[in-house]
XYZ file of C-alpha atoms in Angstrom:
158
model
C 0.000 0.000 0.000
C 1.509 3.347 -0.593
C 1.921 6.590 1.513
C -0.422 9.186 1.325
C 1.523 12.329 -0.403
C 0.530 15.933 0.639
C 1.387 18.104 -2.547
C 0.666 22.060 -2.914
C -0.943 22.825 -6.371
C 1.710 24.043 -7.555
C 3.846 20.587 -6.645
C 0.657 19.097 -8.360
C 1.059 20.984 -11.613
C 5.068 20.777 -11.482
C 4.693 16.648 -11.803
C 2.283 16.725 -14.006
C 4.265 18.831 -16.647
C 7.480 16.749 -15.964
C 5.272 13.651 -16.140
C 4.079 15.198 -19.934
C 7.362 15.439 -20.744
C 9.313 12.328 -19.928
C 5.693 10.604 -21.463
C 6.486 12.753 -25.135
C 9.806 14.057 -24.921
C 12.592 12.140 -23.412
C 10.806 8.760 -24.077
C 11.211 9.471 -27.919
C 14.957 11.095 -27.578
C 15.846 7.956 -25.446
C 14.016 5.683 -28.249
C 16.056 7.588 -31.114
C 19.851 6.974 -28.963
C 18.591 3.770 -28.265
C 18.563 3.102 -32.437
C 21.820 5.389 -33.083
C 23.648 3.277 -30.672
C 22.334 -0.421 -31.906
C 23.690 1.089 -35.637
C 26.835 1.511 -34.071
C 27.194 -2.829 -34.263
C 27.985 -5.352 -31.136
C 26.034 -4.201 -28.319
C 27.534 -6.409 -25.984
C 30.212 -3.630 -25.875
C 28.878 -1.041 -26.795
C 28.988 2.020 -24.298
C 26.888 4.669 -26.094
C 23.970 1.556 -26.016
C 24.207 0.916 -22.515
C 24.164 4.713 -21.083
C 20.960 4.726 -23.724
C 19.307 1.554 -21.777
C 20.311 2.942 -18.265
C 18.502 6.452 -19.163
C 15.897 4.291 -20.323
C 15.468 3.033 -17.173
C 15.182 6.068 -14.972
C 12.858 7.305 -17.653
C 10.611 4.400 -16.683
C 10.739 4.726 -13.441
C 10.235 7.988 -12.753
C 7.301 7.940 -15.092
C 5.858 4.914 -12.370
C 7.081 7.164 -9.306
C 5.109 10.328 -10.245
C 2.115 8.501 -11.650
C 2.442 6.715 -7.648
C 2.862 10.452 -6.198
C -0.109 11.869 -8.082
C -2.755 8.957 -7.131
C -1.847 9.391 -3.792
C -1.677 12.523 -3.259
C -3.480 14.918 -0.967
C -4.113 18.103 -2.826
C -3.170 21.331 0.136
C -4.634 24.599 -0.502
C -3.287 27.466 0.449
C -5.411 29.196 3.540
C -7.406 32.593 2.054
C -6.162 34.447 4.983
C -2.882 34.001 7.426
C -3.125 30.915 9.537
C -3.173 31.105 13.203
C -1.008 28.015 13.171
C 2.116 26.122 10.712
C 0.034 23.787 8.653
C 1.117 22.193 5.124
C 1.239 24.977 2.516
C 2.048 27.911 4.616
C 5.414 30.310 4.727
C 6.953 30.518 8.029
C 9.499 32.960 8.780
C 11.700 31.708 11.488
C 14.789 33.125 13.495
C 17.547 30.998 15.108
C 17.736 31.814 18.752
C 21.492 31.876 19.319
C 22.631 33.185 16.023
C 19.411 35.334 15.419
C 19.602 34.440 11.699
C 15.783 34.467 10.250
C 15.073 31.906 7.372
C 11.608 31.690 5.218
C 10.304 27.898 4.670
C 7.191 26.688 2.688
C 6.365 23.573 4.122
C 5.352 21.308 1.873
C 5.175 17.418 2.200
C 8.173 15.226 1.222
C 7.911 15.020 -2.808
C 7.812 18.777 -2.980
C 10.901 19.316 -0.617
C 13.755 21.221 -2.180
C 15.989 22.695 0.789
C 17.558 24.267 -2.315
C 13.844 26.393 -3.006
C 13.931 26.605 0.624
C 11.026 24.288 0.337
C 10.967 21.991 3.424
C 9.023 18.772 4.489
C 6.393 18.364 7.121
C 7.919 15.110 7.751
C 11.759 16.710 8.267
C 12.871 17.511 12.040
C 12.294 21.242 11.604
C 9.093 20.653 9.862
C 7.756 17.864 12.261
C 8.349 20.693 15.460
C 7.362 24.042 13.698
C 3.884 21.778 12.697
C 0.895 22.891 14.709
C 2.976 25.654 16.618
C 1.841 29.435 16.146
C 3.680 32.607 15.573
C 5.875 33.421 18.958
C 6.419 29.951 19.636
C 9.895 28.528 19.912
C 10.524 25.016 19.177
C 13.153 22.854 19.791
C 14.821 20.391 17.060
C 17.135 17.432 16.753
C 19.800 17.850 14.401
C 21.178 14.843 13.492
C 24.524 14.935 15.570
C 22.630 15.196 18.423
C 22.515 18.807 19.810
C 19.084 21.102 19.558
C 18.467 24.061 17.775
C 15.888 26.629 18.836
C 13.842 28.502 16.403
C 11.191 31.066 17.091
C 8.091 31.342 14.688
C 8.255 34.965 13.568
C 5.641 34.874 11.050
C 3.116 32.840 9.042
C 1.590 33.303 5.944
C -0.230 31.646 3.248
């Protein structure tokens, strides 16, 4: 049985357009290297054919992974005014304790997290203790090594 997924609408739109274009687009320029490199004679050693299957293999299953995502997915609309509280889909604004250093997150559940796009999961130890909590709040988290971090929520917003 798989997980329920909580995606934003845009995360919803975002795999649907990549799951367009790996369906049209990379399928048939994977097909065509695929045929260049079998004209190219023995595939048994044949470099240029292999790299062809293995791309034609990520192709595949990332075509099976987002068609997974989208029919389980939860579909989280943003709030029409500020929430009183973190919930999925909301920006949070919050500020490191000791350092004082203030970071924006959208938190977004975990096929939509890009730490990158400051874009972080529900399910991640910052978003698992900011979840619920309202603005003023200061939460506590786990960092991997073992020591705790201390945010405060400065803001929310939809």
């Amino acid at each position: 049985m798989q997980k329920e997924v909580a995606l934003t609408v845009e995360g919803q739109t975002k795999l649907e357009d990549e799951l367009r274009r790996l369906e049209t687009v990379r399928r048939r320029e994977v097909g065509e290297r695929i045929k260049e490199a079998k004209e190219f004679g023995d595939i048994s050693e044949n470099s240029e054919y292999e790299d062809a299957k293995n791309e034609q293999a990520w192709v595949e299953s990332r075509i099976i992974e987002i068609n997974l995502i989208l029919a389980n997915a939860t579909i989280i609309r943003k709030p029409r005014s500020a929430p009183s509280k973190v919930t999925l889909g909301c920006s949070v604004l919050l500020k490191d304790i000791e350092t004082g250093e203030e970071q924006k997150y959208q938190v977004v559940g975990s096929a939509e997290a890009d730490p990158a796009e400051n874009r972080i999961s529900n399910e991640s130890p910052v978003g698992q203790a900011i979840m619920g909590h309202a603005k003023g709040d200061v939460v506590h988290v786990e960092t991997p090594r073992g020591s705790t971090i201390e945010f405060e929520i400065v803001r929310i917003a939809r």
